[in-house]
PDB file of C-alpha atoms in Angstrom:
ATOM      1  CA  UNK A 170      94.377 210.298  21.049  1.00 76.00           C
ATOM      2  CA  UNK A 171      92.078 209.240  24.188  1.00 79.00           C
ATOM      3  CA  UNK A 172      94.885 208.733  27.191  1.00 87.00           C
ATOM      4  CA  UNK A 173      92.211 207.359  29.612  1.00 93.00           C
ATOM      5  CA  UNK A 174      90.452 204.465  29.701  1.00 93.00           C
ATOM      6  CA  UNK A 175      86.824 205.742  29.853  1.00 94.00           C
ATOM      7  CA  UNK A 176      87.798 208.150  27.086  1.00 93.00           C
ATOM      8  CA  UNK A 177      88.766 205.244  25.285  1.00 92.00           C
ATOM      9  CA  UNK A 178      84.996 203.919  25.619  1.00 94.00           C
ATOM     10  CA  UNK A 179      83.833 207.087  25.529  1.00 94.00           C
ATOM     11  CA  UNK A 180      85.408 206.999  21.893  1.00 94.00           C
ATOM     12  CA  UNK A 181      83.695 203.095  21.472  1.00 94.00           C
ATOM     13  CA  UNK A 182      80.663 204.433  22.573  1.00 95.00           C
ATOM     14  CA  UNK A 183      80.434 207.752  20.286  1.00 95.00           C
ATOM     15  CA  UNK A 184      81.055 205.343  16.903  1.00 95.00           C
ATOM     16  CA  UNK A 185      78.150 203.167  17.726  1.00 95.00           C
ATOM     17  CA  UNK A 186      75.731 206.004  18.419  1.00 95.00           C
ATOM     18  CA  UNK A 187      76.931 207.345  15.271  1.00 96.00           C
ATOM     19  CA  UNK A 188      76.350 204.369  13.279  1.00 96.00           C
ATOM     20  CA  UNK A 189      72.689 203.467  14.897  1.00 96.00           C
ATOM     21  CA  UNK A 190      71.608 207.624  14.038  1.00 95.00           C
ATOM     22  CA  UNK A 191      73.340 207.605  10.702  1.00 96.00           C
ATOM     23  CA  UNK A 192      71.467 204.495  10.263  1.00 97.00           C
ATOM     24  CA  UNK A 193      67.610 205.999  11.267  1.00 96.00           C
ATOM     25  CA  UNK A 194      68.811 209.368   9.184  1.00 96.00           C
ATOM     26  CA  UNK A 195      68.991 207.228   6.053  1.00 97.00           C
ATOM     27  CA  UNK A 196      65.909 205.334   6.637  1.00 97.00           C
ATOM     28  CA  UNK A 197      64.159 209.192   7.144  1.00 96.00           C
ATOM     29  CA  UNK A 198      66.408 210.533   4.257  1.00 97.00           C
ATOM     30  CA  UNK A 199      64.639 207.483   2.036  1.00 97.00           C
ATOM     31  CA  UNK A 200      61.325 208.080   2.710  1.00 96.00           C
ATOM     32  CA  UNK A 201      61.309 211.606   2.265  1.00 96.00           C
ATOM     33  CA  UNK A 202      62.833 211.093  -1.206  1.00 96.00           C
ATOM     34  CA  UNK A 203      60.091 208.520  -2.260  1.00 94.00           C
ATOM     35  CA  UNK A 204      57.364 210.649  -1.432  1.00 93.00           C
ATOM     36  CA  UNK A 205      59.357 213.668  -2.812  1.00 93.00           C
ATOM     37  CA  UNK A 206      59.271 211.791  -6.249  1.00 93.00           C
ATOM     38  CA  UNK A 207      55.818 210.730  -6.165  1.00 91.00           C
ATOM     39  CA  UNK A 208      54.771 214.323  -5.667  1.00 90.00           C
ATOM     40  CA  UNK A 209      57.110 215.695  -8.239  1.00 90.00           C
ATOM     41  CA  UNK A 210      56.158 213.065 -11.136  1.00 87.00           C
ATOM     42  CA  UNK A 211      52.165 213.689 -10.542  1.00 81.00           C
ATOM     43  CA  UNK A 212      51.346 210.769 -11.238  1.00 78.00           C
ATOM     44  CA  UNK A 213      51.108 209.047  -8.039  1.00 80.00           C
ATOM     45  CA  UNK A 214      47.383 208.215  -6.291  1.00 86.00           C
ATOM     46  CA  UNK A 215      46.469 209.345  -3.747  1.00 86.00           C
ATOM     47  CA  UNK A 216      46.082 205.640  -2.025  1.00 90.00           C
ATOM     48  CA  UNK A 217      49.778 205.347  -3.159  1.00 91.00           C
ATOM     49  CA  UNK A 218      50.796 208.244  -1.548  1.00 91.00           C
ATOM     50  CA  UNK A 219      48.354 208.046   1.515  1.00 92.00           C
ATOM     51  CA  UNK A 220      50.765 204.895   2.249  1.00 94.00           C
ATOM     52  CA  UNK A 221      53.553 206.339   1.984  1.00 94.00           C
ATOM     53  CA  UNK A 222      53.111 208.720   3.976  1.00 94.00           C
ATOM     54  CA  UNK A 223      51.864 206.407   6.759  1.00 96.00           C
ATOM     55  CA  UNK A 224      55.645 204.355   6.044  1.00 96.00           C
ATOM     56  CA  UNK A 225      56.963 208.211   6.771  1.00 96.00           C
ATOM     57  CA  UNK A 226      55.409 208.630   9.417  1.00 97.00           C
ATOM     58  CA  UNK A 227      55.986 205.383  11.508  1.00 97.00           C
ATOM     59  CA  UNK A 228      60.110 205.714  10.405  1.00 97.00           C
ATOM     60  CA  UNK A 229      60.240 209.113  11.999  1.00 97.00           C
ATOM     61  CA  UNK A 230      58.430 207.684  15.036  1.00 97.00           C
ATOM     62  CA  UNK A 231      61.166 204.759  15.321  1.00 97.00           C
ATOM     63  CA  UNK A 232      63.726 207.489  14.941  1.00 97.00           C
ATOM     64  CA  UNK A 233      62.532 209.352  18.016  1.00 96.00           C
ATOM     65  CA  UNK A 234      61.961 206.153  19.611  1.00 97.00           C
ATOM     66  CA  UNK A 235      65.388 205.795  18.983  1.00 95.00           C
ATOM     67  CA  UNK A 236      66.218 209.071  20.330  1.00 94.00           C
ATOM     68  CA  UNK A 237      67.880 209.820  16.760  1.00 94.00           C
ATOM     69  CA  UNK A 238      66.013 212.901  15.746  1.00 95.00           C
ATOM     70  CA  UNK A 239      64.114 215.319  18.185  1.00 96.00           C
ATOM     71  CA  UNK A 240      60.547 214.952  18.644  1.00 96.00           C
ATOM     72  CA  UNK A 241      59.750 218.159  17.166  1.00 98.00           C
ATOM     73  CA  UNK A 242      61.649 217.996  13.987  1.00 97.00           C
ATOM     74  CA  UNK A 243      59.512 214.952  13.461  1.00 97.00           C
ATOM     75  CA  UNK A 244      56.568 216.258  13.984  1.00 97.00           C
ATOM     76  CA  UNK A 245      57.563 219.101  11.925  1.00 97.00           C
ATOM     77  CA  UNK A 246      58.477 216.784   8.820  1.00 97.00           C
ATOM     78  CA  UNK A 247      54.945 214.734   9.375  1.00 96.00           C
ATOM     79  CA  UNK A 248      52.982 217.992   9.322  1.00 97.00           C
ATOM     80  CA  UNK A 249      55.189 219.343   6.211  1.00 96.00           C
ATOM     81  CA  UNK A 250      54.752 216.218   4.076  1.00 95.00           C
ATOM     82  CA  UNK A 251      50.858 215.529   4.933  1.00 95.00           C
ATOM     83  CA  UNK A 252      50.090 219.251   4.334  1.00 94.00           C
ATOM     84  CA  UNK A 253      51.646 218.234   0.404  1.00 92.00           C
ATOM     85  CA  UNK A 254      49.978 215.414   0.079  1.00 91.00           C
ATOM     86  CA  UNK A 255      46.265 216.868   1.115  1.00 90.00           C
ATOM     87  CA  UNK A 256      47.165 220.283  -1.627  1.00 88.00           C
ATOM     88  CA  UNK A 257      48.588 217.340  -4.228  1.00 80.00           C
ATOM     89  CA  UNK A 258      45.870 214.823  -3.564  1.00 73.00           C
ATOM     90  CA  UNK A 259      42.986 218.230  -3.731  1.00 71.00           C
ATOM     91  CA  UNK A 260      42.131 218.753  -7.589  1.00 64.00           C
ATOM     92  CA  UNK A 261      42.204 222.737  -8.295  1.00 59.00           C
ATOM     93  CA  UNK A 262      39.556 224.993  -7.752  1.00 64.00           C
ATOM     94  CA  UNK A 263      37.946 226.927 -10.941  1.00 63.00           C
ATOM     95  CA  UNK A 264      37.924 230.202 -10.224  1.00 64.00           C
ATOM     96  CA  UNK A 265      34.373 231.254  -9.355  1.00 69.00           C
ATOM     97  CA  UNK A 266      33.204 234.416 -11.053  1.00 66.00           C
ATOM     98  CA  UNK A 267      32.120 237.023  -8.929  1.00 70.00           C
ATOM     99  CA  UNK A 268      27.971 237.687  -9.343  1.00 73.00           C
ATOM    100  CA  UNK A 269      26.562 240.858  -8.625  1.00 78.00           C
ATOM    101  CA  UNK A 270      23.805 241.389  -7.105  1.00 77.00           C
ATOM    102  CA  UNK A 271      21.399 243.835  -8.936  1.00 76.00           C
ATOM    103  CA  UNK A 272      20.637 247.159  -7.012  1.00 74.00           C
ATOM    104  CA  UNK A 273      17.817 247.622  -5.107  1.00 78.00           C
ATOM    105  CA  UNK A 274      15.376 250.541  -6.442  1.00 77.00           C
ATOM    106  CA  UNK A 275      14.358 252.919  -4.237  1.00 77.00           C
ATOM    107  CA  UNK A 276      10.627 253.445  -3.765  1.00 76.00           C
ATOM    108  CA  UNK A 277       9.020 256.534  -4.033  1.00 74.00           C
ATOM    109  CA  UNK A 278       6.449 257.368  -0.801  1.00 71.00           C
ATOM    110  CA  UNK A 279       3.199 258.737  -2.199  1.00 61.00           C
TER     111      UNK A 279
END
């Protein structure tokens, strides 16, 4: 138990940061997950996902506004999750079949 009194507000303190990042965590935490399921069902377009990502994006910002997550573990996540959408949202190559080109004939000098 906190004898002092600034340890006692230091205790105040530490429960409201906690609740204000625990708060921002969810809202990342819930974002993730929705475009996490629109990946994973395939069914999602790619304007529906496009704005999701953009929601993503702008709670991570708040976050690090909010000086709940580091700047770089957002960035991280942003560049993670729009790398998946651009390989979900790209339809898959055929592979091309490799042409040869025919040999060139050697001439014979006179």
């Amino acid at each position: 138990m906190a004898n002092t009194q600034s340890a006692k507000k230091a205790i105040r303190g530490s429960a409201r940061k906690h609740t204000h990042n625990a708060f921002w965590r969810e809202k990342v935490k819930t974002a993730i997950k929705n475009i996490r399921g629109l990946i994973k069902d395939g069914k999602a377009d790619a304007k529906l996902l496009s704005e999701n990502l953009t929601i993503l994006q702008k709670t991570l910002d708040k976050a690090v506004k909010e000086k709940s997550i580091h700047k770089n573990k957002a960035n991280r996540l942003k560049s993670r999750y729009a790398n998946k959408i651009s390989a979900h949202k790209k339809p898959a190559k055929p592979a091309k079949a490799e042409t040869t080109k025919p040999a060139k004939s050697k001439k014979k000098s006179a």
